[in-house]
CSV table of C-alpha atoms and ligand atoms in Angstrom, one decimal:
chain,number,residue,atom,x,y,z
A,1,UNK,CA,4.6,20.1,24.3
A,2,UNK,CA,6.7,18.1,21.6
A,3,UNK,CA,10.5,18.7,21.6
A,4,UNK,CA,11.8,20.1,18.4
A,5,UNK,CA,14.8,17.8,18.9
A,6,UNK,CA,12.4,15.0,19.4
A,7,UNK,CA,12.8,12.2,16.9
A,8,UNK,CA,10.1,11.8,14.4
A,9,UNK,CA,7.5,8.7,14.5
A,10,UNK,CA,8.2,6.2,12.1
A,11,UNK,CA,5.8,5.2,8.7
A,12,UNK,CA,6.1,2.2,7.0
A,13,UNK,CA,4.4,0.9,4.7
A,14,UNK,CA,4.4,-1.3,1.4
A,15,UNK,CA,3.0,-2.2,-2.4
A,16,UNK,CA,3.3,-5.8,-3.9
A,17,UNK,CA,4.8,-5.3,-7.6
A,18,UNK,CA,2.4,-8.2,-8.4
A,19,UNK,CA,0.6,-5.8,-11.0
A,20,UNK,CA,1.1,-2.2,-12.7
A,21,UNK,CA,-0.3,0.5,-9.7
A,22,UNK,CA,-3.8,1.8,-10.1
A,23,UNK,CA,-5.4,4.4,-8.4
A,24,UNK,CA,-6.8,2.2,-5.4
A,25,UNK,CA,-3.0,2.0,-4.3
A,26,UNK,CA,-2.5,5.4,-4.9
A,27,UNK,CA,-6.1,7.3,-2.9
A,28,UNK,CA,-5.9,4.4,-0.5
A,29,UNK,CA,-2.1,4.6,0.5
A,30,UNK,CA,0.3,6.2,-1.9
A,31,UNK,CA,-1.5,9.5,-1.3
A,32,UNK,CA,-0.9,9.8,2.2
A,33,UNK,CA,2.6,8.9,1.9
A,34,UNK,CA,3.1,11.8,0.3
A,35,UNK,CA,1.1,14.7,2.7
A,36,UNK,CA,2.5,12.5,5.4
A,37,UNK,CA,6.3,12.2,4.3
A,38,UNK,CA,7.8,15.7,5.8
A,39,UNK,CA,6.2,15.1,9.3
A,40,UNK,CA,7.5,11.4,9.7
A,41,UNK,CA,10.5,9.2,9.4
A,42,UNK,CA,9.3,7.0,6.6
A,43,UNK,CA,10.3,4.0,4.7
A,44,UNK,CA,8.5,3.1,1.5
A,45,UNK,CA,8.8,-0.6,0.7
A,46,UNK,CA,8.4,-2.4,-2.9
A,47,UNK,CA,7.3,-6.0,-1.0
A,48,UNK,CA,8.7,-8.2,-3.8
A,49,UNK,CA,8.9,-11.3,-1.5
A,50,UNK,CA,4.9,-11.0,-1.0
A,51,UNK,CA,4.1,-11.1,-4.3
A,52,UNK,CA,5.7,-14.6,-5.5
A,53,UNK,CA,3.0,-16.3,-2.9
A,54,UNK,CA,1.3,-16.0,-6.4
A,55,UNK,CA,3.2,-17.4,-9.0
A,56,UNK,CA,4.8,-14.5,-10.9
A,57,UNK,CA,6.6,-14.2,-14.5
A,58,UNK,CA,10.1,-13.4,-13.3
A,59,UNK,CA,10.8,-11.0,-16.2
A,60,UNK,CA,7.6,-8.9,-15.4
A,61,UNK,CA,8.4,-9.2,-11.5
A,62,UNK,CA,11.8,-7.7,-12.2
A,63,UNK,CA,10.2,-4.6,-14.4
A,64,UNK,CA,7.6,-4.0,-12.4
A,65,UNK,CA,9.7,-3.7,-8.9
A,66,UNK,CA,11.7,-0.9,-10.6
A,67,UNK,CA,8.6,0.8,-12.1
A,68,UNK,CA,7.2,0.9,-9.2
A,69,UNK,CA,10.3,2.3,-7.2
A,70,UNK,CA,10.1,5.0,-10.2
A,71,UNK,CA,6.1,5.5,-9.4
A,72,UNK,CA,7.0,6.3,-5.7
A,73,UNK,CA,9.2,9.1,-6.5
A,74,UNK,CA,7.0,10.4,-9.7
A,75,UNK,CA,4.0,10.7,-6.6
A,76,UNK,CA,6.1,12.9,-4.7
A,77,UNK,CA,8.3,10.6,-2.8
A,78,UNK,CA,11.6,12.3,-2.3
A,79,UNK,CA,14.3,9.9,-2.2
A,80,UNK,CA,16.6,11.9,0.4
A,81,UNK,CA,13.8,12.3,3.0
A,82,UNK,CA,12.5,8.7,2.6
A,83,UNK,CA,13.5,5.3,2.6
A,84,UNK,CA,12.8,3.8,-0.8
A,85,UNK,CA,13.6,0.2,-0.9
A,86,UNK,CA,12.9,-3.3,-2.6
A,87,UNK,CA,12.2,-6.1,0.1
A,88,UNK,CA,14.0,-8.9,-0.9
A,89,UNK,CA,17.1,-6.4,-0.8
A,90,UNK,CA,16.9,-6.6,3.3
A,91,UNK,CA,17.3,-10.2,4.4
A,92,UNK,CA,16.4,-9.2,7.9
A,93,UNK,CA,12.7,-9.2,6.7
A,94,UNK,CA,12.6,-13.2,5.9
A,95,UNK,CA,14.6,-13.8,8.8
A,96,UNK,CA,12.2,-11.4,11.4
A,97,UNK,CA,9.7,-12.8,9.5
A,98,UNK,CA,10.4,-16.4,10.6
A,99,UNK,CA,10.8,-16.0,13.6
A,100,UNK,CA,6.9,-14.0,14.1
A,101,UNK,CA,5.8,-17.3,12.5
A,102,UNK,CA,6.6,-18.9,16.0
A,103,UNK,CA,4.2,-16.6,17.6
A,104,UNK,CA,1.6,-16.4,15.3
A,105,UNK,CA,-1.2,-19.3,16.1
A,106,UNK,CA,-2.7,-21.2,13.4
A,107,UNK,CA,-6.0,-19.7,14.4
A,108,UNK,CA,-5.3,-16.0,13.5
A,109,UNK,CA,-3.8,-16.6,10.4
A,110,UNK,CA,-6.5,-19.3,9.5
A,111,UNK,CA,-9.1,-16.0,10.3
A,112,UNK,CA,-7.4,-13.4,7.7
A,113,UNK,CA,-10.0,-12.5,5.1
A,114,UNK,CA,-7.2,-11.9,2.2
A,115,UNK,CA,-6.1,-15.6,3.1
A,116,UNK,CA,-9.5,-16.7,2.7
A,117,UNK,CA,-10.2,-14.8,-1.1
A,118,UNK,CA,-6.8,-15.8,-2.3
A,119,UNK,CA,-6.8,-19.5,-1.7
A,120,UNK,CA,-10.3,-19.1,-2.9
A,121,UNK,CA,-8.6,-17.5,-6.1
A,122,UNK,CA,-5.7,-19.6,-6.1
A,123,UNK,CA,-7.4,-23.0,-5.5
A,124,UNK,CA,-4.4,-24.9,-7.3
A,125,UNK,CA,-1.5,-23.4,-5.4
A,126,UNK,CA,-2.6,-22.8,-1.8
A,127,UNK,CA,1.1,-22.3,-0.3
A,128,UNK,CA,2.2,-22.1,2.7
A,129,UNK,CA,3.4,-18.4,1.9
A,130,UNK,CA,-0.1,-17.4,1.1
A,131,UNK,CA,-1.3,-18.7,4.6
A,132,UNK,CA,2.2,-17.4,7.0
A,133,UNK,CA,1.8,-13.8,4.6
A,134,UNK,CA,0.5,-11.8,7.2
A,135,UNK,CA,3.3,-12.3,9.9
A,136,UNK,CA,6.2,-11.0,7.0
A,137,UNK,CA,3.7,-7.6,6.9
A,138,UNK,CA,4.5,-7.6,10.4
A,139,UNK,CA,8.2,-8.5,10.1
A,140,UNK,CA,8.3,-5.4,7.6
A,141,UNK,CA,6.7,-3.0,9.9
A,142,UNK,CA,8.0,-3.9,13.3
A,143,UNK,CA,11.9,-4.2,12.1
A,144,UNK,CA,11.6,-0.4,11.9
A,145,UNK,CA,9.8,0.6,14.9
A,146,UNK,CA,6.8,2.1,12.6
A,147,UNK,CA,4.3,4.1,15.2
A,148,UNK,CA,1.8,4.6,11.9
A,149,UNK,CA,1.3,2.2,9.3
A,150,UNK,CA,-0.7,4.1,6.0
A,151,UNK,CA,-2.8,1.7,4.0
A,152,UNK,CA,-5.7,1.0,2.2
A,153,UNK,CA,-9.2,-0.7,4.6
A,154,UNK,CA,-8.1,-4.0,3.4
A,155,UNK,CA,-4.9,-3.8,5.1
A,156,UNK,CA,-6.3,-2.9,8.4
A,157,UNK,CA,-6.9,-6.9,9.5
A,158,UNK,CA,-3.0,-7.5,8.9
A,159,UNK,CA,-2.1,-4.4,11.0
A,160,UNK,CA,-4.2,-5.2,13.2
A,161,UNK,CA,-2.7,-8.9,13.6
A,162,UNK,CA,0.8,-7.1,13.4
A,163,UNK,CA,-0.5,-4.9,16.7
A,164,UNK,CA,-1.8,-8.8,18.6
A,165,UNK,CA,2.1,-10.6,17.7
A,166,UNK,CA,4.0,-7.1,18.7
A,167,UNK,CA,2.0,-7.2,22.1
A,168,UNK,CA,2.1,-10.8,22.6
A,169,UNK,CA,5.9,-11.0,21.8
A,170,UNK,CA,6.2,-8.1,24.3
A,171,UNK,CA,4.9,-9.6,27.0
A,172,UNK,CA,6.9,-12.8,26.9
A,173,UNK,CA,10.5,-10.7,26.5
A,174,UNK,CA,9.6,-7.1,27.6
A,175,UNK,CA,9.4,-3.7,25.6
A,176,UNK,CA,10.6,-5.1,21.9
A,177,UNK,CA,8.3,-3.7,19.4
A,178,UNK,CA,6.3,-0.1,19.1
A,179,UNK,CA,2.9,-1.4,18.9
A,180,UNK,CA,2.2,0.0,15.2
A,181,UNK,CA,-1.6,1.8,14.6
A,182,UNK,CA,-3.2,1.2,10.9
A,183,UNK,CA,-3.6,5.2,9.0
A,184,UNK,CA,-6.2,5.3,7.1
A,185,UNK,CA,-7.6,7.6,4.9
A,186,UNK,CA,-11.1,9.2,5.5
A,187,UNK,CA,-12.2,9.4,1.5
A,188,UNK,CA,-10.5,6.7,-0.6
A,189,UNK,CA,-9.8,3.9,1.6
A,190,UNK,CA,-11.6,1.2,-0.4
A,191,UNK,CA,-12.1,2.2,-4.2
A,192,UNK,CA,-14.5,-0.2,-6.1
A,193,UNK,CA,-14.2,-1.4,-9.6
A,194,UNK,CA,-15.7,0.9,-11.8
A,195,UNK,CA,-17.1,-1.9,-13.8
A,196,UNK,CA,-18.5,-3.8,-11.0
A,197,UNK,CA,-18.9,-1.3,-7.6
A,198,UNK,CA,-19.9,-4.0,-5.4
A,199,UNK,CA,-15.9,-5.5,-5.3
A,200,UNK,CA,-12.6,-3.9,-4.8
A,201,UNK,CA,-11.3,-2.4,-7.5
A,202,UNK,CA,-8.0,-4.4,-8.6
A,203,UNK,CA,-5.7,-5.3,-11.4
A,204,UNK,CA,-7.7,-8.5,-12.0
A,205,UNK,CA,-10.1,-6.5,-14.1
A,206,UNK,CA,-8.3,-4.5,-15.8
A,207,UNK,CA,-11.7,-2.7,-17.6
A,208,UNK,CA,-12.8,-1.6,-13.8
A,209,UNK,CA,-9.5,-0.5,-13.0
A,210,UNK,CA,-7.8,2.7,-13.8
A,211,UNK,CA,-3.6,2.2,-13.9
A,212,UNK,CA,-1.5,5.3,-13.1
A,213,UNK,CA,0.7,4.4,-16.5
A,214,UNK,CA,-2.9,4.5,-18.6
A,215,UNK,CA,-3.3,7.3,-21.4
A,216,UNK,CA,-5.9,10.0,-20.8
A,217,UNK,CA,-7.7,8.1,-23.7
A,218,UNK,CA,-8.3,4.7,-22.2
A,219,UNK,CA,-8.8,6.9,-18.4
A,220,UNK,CA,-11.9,8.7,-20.3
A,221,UNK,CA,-13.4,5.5,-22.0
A,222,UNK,CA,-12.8,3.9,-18.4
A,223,UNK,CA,-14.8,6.6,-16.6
A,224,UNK,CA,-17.4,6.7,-19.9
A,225,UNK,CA,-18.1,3.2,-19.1
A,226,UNK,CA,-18.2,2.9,-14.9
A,227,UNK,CA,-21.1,1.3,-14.1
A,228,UNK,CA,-23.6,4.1,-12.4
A,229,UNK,CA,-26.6,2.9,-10.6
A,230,UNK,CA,-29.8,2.0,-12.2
A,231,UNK,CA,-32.4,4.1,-10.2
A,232,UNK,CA,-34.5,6.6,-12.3
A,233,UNK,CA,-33.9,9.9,-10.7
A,234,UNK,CA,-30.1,9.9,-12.4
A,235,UNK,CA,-28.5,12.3,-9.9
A,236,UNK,CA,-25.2,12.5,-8.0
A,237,UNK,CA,-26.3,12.0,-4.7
A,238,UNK,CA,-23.8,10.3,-1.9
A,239,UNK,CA,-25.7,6.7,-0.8
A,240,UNK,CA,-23.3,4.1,-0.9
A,241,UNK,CA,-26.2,1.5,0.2
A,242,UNK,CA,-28.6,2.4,-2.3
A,243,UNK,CA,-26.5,4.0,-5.2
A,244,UNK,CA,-22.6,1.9,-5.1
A,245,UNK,CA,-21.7,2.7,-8.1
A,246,UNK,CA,-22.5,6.7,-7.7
A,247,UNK,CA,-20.8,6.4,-4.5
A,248,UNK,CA,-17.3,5.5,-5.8
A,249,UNK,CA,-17.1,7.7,-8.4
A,250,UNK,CA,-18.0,10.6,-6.0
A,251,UNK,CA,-14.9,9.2,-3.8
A,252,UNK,CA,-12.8,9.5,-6.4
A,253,UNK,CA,-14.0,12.6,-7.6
A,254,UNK,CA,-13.7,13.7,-4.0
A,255,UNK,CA,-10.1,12.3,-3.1
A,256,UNK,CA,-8.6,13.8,-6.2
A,257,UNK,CA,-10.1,17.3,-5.8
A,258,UNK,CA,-10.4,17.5,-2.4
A,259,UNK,CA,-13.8,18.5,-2.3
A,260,UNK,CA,-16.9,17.0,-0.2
A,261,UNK,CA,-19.8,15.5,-0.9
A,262,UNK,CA,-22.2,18.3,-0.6
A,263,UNK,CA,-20.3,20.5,-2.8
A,264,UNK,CA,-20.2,17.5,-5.5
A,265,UNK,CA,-24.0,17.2,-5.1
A,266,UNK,CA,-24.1,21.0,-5.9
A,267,UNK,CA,-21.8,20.6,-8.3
A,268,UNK,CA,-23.9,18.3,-10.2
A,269,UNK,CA,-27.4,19.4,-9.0
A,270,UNK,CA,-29.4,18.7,-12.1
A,271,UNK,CA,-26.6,17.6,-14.4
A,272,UNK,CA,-27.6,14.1,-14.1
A,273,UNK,CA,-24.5,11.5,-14.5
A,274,UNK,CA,-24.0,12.1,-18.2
A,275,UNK,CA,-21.9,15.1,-17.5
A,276,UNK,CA,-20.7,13.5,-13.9
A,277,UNK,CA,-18.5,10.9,-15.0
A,278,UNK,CA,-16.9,12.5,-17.8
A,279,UNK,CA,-15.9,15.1,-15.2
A,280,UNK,CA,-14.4,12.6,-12.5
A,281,UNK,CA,-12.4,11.3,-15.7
A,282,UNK,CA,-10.6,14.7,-16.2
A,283,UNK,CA,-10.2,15.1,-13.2
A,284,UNK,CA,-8.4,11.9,-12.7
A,285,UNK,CA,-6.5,12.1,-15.8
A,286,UNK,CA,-5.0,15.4,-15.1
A,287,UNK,CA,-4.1,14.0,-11.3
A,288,UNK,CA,-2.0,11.0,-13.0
A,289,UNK,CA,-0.6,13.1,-16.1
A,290,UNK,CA,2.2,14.8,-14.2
A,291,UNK,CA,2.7,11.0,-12.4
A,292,UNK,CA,3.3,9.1,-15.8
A,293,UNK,CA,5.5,11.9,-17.8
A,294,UNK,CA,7.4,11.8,-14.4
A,295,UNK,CA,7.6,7.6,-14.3
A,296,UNK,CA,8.8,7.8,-17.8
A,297,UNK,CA,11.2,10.1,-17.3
A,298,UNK,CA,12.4,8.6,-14.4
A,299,UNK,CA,12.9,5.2,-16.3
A,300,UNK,CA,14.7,6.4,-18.7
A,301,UNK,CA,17.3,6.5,-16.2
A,302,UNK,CA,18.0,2.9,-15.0
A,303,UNK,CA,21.3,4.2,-13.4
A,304,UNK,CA,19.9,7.0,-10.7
A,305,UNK,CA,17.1,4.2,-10.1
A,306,UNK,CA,19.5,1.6,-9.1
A,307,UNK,CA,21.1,4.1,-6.8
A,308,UNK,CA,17.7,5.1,-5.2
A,309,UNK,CA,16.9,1.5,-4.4
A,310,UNK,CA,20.7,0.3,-3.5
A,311,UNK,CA,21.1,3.7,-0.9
A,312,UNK,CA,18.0,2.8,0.4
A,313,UNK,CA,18.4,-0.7,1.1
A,314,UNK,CA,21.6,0.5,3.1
A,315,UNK,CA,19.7,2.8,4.9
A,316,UNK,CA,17.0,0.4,5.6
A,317,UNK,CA,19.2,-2.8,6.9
A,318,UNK,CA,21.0,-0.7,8.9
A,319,UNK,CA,17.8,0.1,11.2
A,320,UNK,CA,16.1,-3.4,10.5
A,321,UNK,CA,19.8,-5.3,11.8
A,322,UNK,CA,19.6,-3.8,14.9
A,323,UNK,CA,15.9,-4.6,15.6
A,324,UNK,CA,16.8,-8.1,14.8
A,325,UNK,CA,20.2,-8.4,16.9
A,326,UNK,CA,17.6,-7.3,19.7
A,327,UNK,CA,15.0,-10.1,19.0
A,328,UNK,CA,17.8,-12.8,18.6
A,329,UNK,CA,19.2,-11.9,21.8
A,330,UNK,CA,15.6,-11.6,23.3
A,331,UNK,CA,14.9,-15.2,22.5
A,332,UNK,CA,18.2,-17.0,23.2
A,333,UNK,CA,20.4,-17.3,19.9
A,334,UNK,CA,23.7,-17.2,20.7
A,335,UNK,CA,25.0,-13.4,19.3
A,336,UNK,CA,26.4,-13.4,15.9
A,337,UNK,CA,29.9,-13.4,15.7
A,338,UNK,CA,30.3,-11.3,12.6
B,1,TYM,P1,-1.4,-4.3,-1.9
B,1,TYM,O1,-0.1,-4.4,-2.7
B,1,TYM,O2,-2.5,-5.2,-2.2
B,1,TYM,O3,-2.0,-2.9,-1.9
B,1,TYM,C1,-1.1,-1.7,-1.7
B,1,TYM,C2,-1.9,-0.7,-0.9
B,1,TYM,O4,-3.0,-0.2,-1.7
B,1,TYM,C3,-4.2,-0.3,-0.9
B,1,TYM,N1,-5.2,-0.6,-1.9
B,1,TYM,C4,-6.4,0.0,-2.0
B,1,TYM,N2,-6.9,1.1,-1.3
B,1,TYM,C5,-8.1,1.5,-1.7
B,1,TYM,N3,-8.9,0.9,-2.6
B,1,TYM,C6,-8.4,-0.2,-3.3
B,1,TYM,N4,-9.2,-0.7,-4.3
B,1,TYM,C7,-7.1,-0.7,-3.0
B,1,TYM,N5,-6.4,-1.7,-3.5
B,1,TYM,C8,-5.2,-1.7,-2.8
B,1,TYM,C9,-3.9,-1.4,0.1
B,1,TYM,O5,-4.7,-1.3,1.2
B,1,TYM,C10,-2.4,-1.1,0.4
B,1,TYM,O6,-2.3,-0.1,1.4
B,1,TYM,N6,0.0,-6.7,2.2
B,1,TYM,C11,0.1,-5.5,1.5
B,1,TYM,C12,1.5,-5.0,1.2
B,1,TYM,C13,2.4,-4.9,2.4
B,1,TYM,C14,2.4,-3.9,3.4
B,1,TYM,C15,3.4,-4.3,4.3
B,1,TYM,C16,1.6,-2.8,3.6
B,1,TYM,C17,3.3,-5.8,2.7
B,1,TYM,N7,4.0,-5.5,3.8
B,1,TYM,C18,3.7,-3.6,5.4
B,1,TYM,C19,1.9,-2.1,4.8
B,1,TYM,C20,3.0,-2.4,5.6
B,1,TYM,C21,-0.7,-5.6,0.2
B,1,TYM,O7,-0.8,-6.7,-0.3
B,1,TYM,O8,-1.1,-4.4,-0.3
């Protein structure tokens, strides 16, 4: 039986400010942050030095990291109980991530399907960031000992690297690094674009992709306009094979109200998907609503912001020096004197 007095698992996990949040982020990770955050000891990252491996507008970089801060507390994120804090803030995450670049081969970074569709997207600045990414998502997760990492189902090939360089790096120095597991969520793990259900939804089209900041206006034309499938019989019927487009929208209609596929099909037996995807708008609008008004509150407030992010980038260096000091010493730098 667990001890009460037992210390709780860790949870880490992270969103690139490389774009406003949409609601991929938010069923595919940001959700379970929330249900997950009384049960674990978590720490909520805004991964600022991931996102200039594409080149970013530093004006918009700067907004976004503290809009995004303000998103994870408007979702439910209480401050006190988690560890909110902006990468770059924590130097021991360039500096852990470094040294993982030493035992990370060429080959398993060369494999990562995210490395392959960005360099493919990026063809005229194919850094060497882009390529040694995946071992700073380890850095981030293993400075704080994170048992669970929750994520979206395109993040599971960089946990799963994460898992490879904590057990290799294990063997060679002995017990360094809780081996971290991916968390992902049953219903909303990979949300498609609702203008083209066949790729990920994401910020690079913004008509497929529903922001958390977007009025209930442009939500309901969004929804109006997802692409459903073009079969004849019209109804709402889960077959993600045969009927894509169907399929997401009943995953978001699903993650958002919690209810299953069967009772969606009831739902809509014989409705056909005129009066479907009007619903799954509403129903995402009124999700977000109480998420924007809180955001804009929130941002009003640049002051209790700065605190949020400046207490928790105490809270999180304090845990993340230590893990270094142990790796140093693990591989033979001399101990810091100061
Ligand atoms: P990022 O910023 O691309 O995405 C943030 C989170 O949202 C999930 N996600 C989605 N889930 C479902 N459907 C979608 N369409 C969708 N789009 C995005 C992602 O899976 C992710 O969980 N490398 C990471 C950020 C990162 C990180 C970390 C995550 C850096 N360090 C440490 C966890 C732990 C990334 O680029 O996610």
């Amino acid at each position: 039986m667990e001890n009460q007095t037992e210390a709780k698992k860790v949870m880490f996990s992270g969103i690139q400010p490389s774009g406003n949040l949409h609601i991929g982020s938010y069923l595919g990770a940001m959700k379970n942050w929330v249900a997950l955050s009384e049960q674990y000891d978590c720490y909520y990252c805004i991964v600022d030095e991931h996102s200039i491996t594409v080149r970013q507008n530093p004006a918009d970089l700067r907004r976004r990291s503290v809009l995004q801060l303000a998103q994870y507390i408007a979702c439910g994120l209480d401050p006190q109980k988690n560890t909110l804090f902006i990468q770059s803030h924590v130097h021991e995450h360039a500096e852990l991530g470094w040294i993982l670049n030493c035992y990370t081969m060429f080959g398993e970074l060369s494999r990562m399907t995210q490395f392959k569709d960005k360099s493919a997207k990026n063809a005229e600045n194919i850094n060497g960031g882009l390529f040694t990414y995946p071992t700073l998502m380890a850095a981030d997760i293993l400075l704080y000992g994170a048992h669970y990492v929750p994520v979206g189902a395109d993040q599971k090939q960089h946990v799963e690297l994460t898992r490879d360089i904590a057990i290799r790096f294990n063997n060679l120095y002995g017990d360094t690094f809780i081996v971290p597991e991916p968390y992902i969520p049953k219903v909303g793990a990979r949300i498609m674009c609702l203008s083209n259900p066949t790729s990920k939804m994401s910020k690079s089209d913004p008509a497929g992709c529903v922001f958390l900041m977007d009025s209930p206006d442009e939500i309901s034309r969004k929804f109006k306009r997802a692409i459903t499938d073009s079969d004849t019989e019209h109804c709402v019927r889960y077959a993600p094979e045969e009927k894509p487009g169907v399929a997401n929208l009943m995953s978001i209609y699903s993650s958002v109200t919690g209810k299953t596929y069967e009772e969606i099909e009831k739902e809509f037996d014989g409705k056909g998907y005129g009066a479907f995807k009007p619903a799954v708008g509403d129903a995402v609008i009124e999700t977000l609503r109480p998420i924007r008004e809180e955001t804009e509150r929130l941002l009003a407030d640049k002051a209790y912001l700065k605190e949020i992010y400046t207490e928790g980038a105490q809270r999180a260096q304090y845990v993340a020096r230590k893990t270094l000091r142990k790796v140093a010493k693990r591989i033979g730098f001399v101990e810091k004197p100061f």
